[in-house]
C-alpha cells in the first residue's frame, strides 16, 4: 500500500509496537525514540495520516483474522447445540491420565440453544406483536362494521354509549 511505503523504519517500528502494546509512549521508546521525547513523538505519530492509515490497516487485518464474526459465532452455537462440537477432556484413571473426546452435555447444548434463540427473540417478538396488532385492528373493524349496519337498519337497541368514565348516558 502507498501509505505503508512512506513510513520510515522507525515509524513502522513505532506503529507495530503500538499495535502490540496499545501504549503510544512505550511503543515510541521500543521503536528507538528518546525516552525524554517519547510521549510527544508518540502523540505526533498517532496524528500523522500515513502512520494512522498503516495502524488502521493492520488492525483491520488482525480483527478479520482473529475476531469471530456474528455468522461464525452463530455457526459455533449451532454446532454446540447439535452436539457436533467435540472437546478433549483429560481424565484421571487408575493407570494414569487419559484424554477422551467429549460431546457437549445437555446443559451446554441448552445454553447454546438459548443463546441462539436470544438472537431470534427480537424478530419473532416483533412479528408476534405485529400479528396481535393486526388482529386487534381486524376485530375493531368488524365491530365498527356491525355497529354501522345496525345503525343503518335502525336496530340500535343493543348499542350502549359509554362516556370516558365508563358510565352510560342513562346514569
mmCIF file of C-alpha atoms in Angstrom:
data_model
loop_
_atom_site.group_PDB
_atom_site.id
_atom_site.type_symbol
_atom_site.label_atom_id
_atom_site.label_comp_id
_atom_site.label_asym_id
_atom_site.label_seq_id
_atom_site.Cartn_x
_atom_site.Cartn_y
_atom_site.Cartn_z
ATOM 1 C CA UNK A 1 0.000 0.000 0.000
ATOM 2 C CA UNK A 2 1.151 3.535 -0.704
ATOM 3 C CA UNK A 3 0.920 4.690 2.933
ATOM 4 C CA UNK A 4 2.947 1.693 4.068
ATOM 5 C CA UNK A 5 5.900 2.616 1.793
ATOM 6 C CA UNK A 6 6.098 6.160 3.089
ATOM 7 C CA UNK A 7 6.825 5.086 6.656
ATOM 8 C CA UNK A 8 10.387 5.309 7.855
ATOM 9 C CA UNK A 9 11.735 2.190 9.565
ATOM 10 C CA UNK A 10 11.357 3.940 12.933
ATOM 11 C CA UNK A 11 7.745 4.936 12.184
ATOM 12 C CA UNK A 12 6.919 1.398 11.096
ATOM 13 C CA UNK A 13 8.512 0.030 14.276
ATOM 14 C CA UNK A 14 6.513 2.551 16.320
ATOM 15 C CA UNK A 15 3.257 1.528 14.621
ATOM 16 C CA UNK A 16 3.946 -2.192 15.028
ATOM 17 C CA UNK A 17 4.833 -1.762 18.714
ATOM 18 C CA UNK A 18 1.780 0.441 19.251
ATOM 19 C CA UNK A 19 -0.445 -2.288 17.816
ATOM 20 C CA UNK A 20 1.255 -4.830 20.082
ATOM 21 C CA UNK A 21 1.336 -2.751 23.288
ATOM 22 C CA UNK A 22 -1.568 -0.334 22.970
ATOM 23 C CA UNK A 23 0.608 2.327 24.645
ATOM 24 C CA UNK A 24 1.978 5.020 22.351
ATOM 25 C CA UNK A 25 4.777 6.225 24.664
ATOM 26 C CA UNK A 26 6.070 2.717 25.286
ATOM 27 C CA UNK A 27 5.827 1.963 21.561
ATOM 28 C CA UNK A 28 7.931 5.066 20.782
ATOM 29 C CA UNK A 29 10.605 4.031 23.302
ATOM 30 C CA UNK A 30 10.666 0.466 21.956
ATOM 31 C CA UNK A 31 10.955 1.843 18.404
ATOM 32 C CA UNK A 32 14.104 3.724 19.374
ATOM 33 C CA UNK A 33 12.878 7.230 20.155
ATOM 34 C CA UNK A 34 14.371 9.073 23.135
ATOM 35 C CA UNK A 35 12.662 8.443 26.477
ATOM 36 C CA UNK A 36 12.600 12.212 27.061
ATOM 37 C CA UNK A 37 10.631 12.939 23.871
ATOM 38 C CA UNK A 38 8.768 9.640 23.512
ATOM 39 C CA UNK A 39 5.405 10.951 24.750
ATOM 40 C CA UNK A 40 5.457 13.966 22.407
ATOM 41 C CA UNK A 41 6.687 11.937 19.412
ATOM 42 C CA UNK A 42 4.087 9.241 20.124
ATOM 43 C CA UNK A 43 1.260 11.794 20.115
ATOM 44 C CA UNK A 44 2.572 13.328 16.881
ATOM 45 C CA UNK A 45 2.974 9.920 15.227
ATOM 46 C CA UNK A 46 -0.609 8.963 16.014
ATOM 47 C CA UNK A 47 -1.849 12.086 14.209
ATOM 48 C CA UNK A 48 0.197 11.527 11.032
ATOM 49 C CA UNK A 49 -2.116 10.212 8.280
ATOM 50 C CA UNK A 50 0.360 7.692 6.865
ATOM 51 C CA UNK A 51 1.083 6.138 10.282
ATOM 52 C CA UNK A 52 -2.592 6.187 11.250
ATOM 53 C CA UNK A 53 -3.524 4.525 7.938
ATOM 54 C CA UNK A 54 -0.877 1.831 8.477
ATOM 55 C CA UNK A 55 -2.146 1.143 12.021
ATOM 56 C CA UNK A 56 -5.780 1.061 10.841
ATOM 57 C CA UNK A 57 -4.913 -1.330 8.015
ATOM 58 C CA UNK A 58 -3.014 -3.690 10.319
ATOM 59 C CA UNK A 59 -5.779 -3.583 12.941
ATOM 60 C CA UNK A 60 -8.325 -4.448 10.255
ATOM 61 C CA UNK A 61 -6.225 -7.449 9.196
ATOM 62 C CA UNK A 62 -5.890 -8.595 12.795
ATOM 63 C CA UNK A 63 -9.576 -8.198 13.569
ATOM 64 C CA UNK A 64 -10.704 -10.025 10.461
ATOM 65 C CA UNK A 65 -8.368 -12.940 11.208
ATOM 66 C CA UNK A 66 -8.660 -13.164 14.965
ATOM 67 C CA UNK A 67 -12.079 -11.852 15.941
ATOM 68 C CA UNK A 68 -15.090 -14.050 15.444
ATOM 69 C CA UNK A 69 -17.841 -12.517 13.376
ATOM 70 C CA UNK A 70 -21.558 -12.867 14.052
ATOM 71 C CA UNK A 71 -22.049 -15.600 11.438
ATOM 72 C CA UNK A 72 -19.163 -17.641 12.808
ATOM 73 C CA UNK A 73 -20.489 -17.244 16.360
ATOM 74 C CA UNK A 74 -23.962 -18.381 15.292
ATOM 75 C CA UNK A 75 -22.471 -21.363 13.463
ATOM 76 C CA UNK A 76 -20.466 -22.345 16.555
ATOM 77 C CA UNK A 77 -23.510 -22.072 18.817
ATOM 78 C CA UNK A 78 -25.489 -24.160 16.335
ATOM 79 C CA UNK A 79 -22.841 -26.892 16.206
ATOM 80 C CA UNK A 80 -22.701 -26.987 20.027
ATOM 81 C CA UNK A 81 -26.492 -27.171 20.276
ATOM 82 C CA UNK A 82 -26.459 -30.035 17.760
ATOM 83 C CA UNK A 83 -23.649 -31.806 19.652
ATOM 84 C CA UNK A 84 -21.393 -31.618 16.589
ATOM 85 C CA UNK A 85 -18.519 -29.970 18.502
ATOM 86 C CA UNK A 86 -16.179 -32.265 20.377
ATOM 87 C CA UNK A 87 -13.809 -31.230 23.132
ATOM 88 C CA UNK A 88 -10.840 -33.109 24.518
ATOM 89 C CA UNK A 89 -11.052 -33.784 28.243
ATOM 90 C CA UNK A 90 -8.316 -35.148 30.499
ATOM 91 C CA UNK A 91 -9.470 -37.831 32.945
ATOM 92 C CA UNK A 92 -7.564 -39.353 35.818
ATOM 93 C CA UNK A 93 -7.660 -43.142 35.761
ATOM 94 C CA UNK A 94 -6.034 -45.866 37.848
ATOM 95 C CA UNK A 95 -3.347 -46.280 35.220
ATOM 96 C CA UNK A 96 -2.662 -42.551 34.856
ATOM 97 C CA UNK A 97 -4.114 -39.807 32.728
ATOM 98 C CA UNK A 98 -6.334 -40.431 29.754
ATOM 99 C CA UNK A 99 -7.546 -37.990 27.097
ATOM 100 C CA UNK A 100 -11.061 -38.582 25.820
ATOM 101 C CA UNK A 101 -13.246 -36.769 23.348
ATOM 102 C CA UNK A 102 -16.495 -35.497 24.790
ATOM 103 C CA UNK A 103 -19.551 -34.068 23.087
ATOM 104 C CA UNK A 104 -21.278 -31.144 24.809
ATOM 105 C CA UNK A 105 -23.514 -32.234 27.665
ATOM 106 C CA UNK A 106 -27.181 -31.353 27.717
ATOM 107 C CA UNK A 107 -26.601 -28.219 29.828
ATOM 108 C CA UNK A 108 -24.046 -26.839 27.333
ATOM 109 C CA UNK A 109 -26.324 -27.686 24.431
ATOM 110 C CA UNK A 110 -29.247 -25.968 26.141
ATOM 111 C CA UNK A 111 -27.157 -22.827 26.819
ATOM 112 C CA UNK A 112 -26.087 -22.721 23.175
ATOM 113 C CA UNK A 113 -29.697 -23.078 22.049
ATOM 114 C CA UNK A 114 -30.765 -20.299 24.429
ATOM 115 C CA UNK A 115 -28.041 -18.003 23.074
ATOM 116 C CA UNK A 116 -29.198 -18.722 19.538
ATOM 117 C CA UNK A 117 -32.821 -18.077 20.429
ATOM 118 C CA UNK A 118 -31.911 -14.744 22.039
ATOM 119 C CA UNK A 119 -30.809 -13.553 18.616
ATOM 120 C CA UNK A 120 -34.137 -14.583 17.096
ATOM 121 C CA UNK A 121 -36.309 -13.466 20.005
ATOM 122 C CA UNK A 122 -36.417 -9.842 18.923
ATOM 123 C CA UNK A 123 -37.525 -10.556 15.395
ATOM 124 C CA UNK A 124 -40.023 -13.236 16.495
ATOM 125 C CA UNK A 125 -41.371 -10.994 19.254
ATOM 126 C CA UNK A 126 -41.775 -8.126 16.797
ATOM 127 C CA UNK A 127 -43.671 -10.398 14.407
ATOM 128 C CA UNK A 128 -45.913 -11.661 17.205
ATOM 129 C CA UNK A 129 -46.693 -8.092 18.323
ATOM 130 C CA UNK A 130 -47.408 -7.125 14.725
ATOM 131 C CA UNK A 131 -49.760 -10.111 14.302
ATOM 132 C CA UNK A 132 -51.573 -9.243 17.547
ATOM 133 C CA UNK A 133 -51.960 -5.622 16.452
ATOM 134 C CA UNK A 134 -53.385 -6.737 13.090
ATOM 135 C CA UNK A 135 -55.862 -8.992 14.896
ATOM 136 C CA UNK A 136 -56.995 -6.116 17.134
ATOM 137 C CA UNK A 137 -57.399 -3.856 14.111
ATOM 138 C CA UNK A 138 -59.415 -6.521 12.280
ATOM 139 C CA UNK A 139 -61.628 -7.038 15.354
ATOM 140 C CA UNK A 140 -62.210 -3.286 15.704
ATOM 141 C CA UNK A 141 -63.083 -3.008 12.008
ATOM 142 C CA UNK A 142 -65.538 -5.896 12.288
ATOM 143 C CA UNK A 143 -67.197 -4.339 15.349
ATOM 144 C CA UNK A 144 -67.406 -0.964 13.606
ATOM 145 C CA UNK A 145 -68.941 -2.581 10.522
ATOM 146 C CA UNK A 146 -71.500 -4.390 12.702
ATOM 147 C CA UNK A 147 -72.435 -1.179 14.529
ATOM 148 C CA UNK A 148 -72.733 0.714 11.244
ATOM 149 C CA UNK A 149 -75.023 -1.996 9.860
ATOM 150 C CA UNK A 150 -77.206 -1.823 12.983
ATOM 151 C CA UNK A 151 -77.392 1.967 12.763
ATOM 152 C CA UNK A 152 -78.252 1.793 9.038
ATOM 153 C CA UNK A 153 -81.050 -0.717 9.638
ATOM 154 C CA UNK A 154 -82.365 1.031 12.755
ATOM 155 C CA UNK A 155 -81.554 -1.897 15.046
ATOM 156 C CA UNK A 156 -79.711 0.139 17.680
ATOM 157 C CA UNK A 157 -81.261 -1.341 20.808
ATOM 158 C CA UNK A 158 -78.087 -3.322 21.601
ATOM 159 C CA UNK A 159 -75.830 -0.278 21.313
ATOM 160 C CA UNK A 160 -74.900 1.406 24.600
ATOM 161 C CA UNK A 161 -72.954 4.672 24.508
ATOM 162 C CA UNK A 162 -70.369 4.941 27.293
ATOM 163 C CA UNK A 163 -68.552 8.136 28.237
ATOM 164 C CA UNK A 164 -64.841 8.291 29.135
ATOM 165 C CA UNK A 165 -65.584 7.398 32.812
ATOM 166 C CA UNK A 166 -67.368 4.223 31.884
ATOM 167 C CA UNK A 167 -70.915 5.498 32.579
ATOM 168 C CA UNK A 168 -73.785 5.265 30.157
ATOM 169 C CA UNK A 169 -75.731 8.390 29.270
ATOM 170 C CA UNK A 170 -78.694 6.943 31.204
ATOM 171 C CA UNK A 171 -76.836 7.177 34.606
#
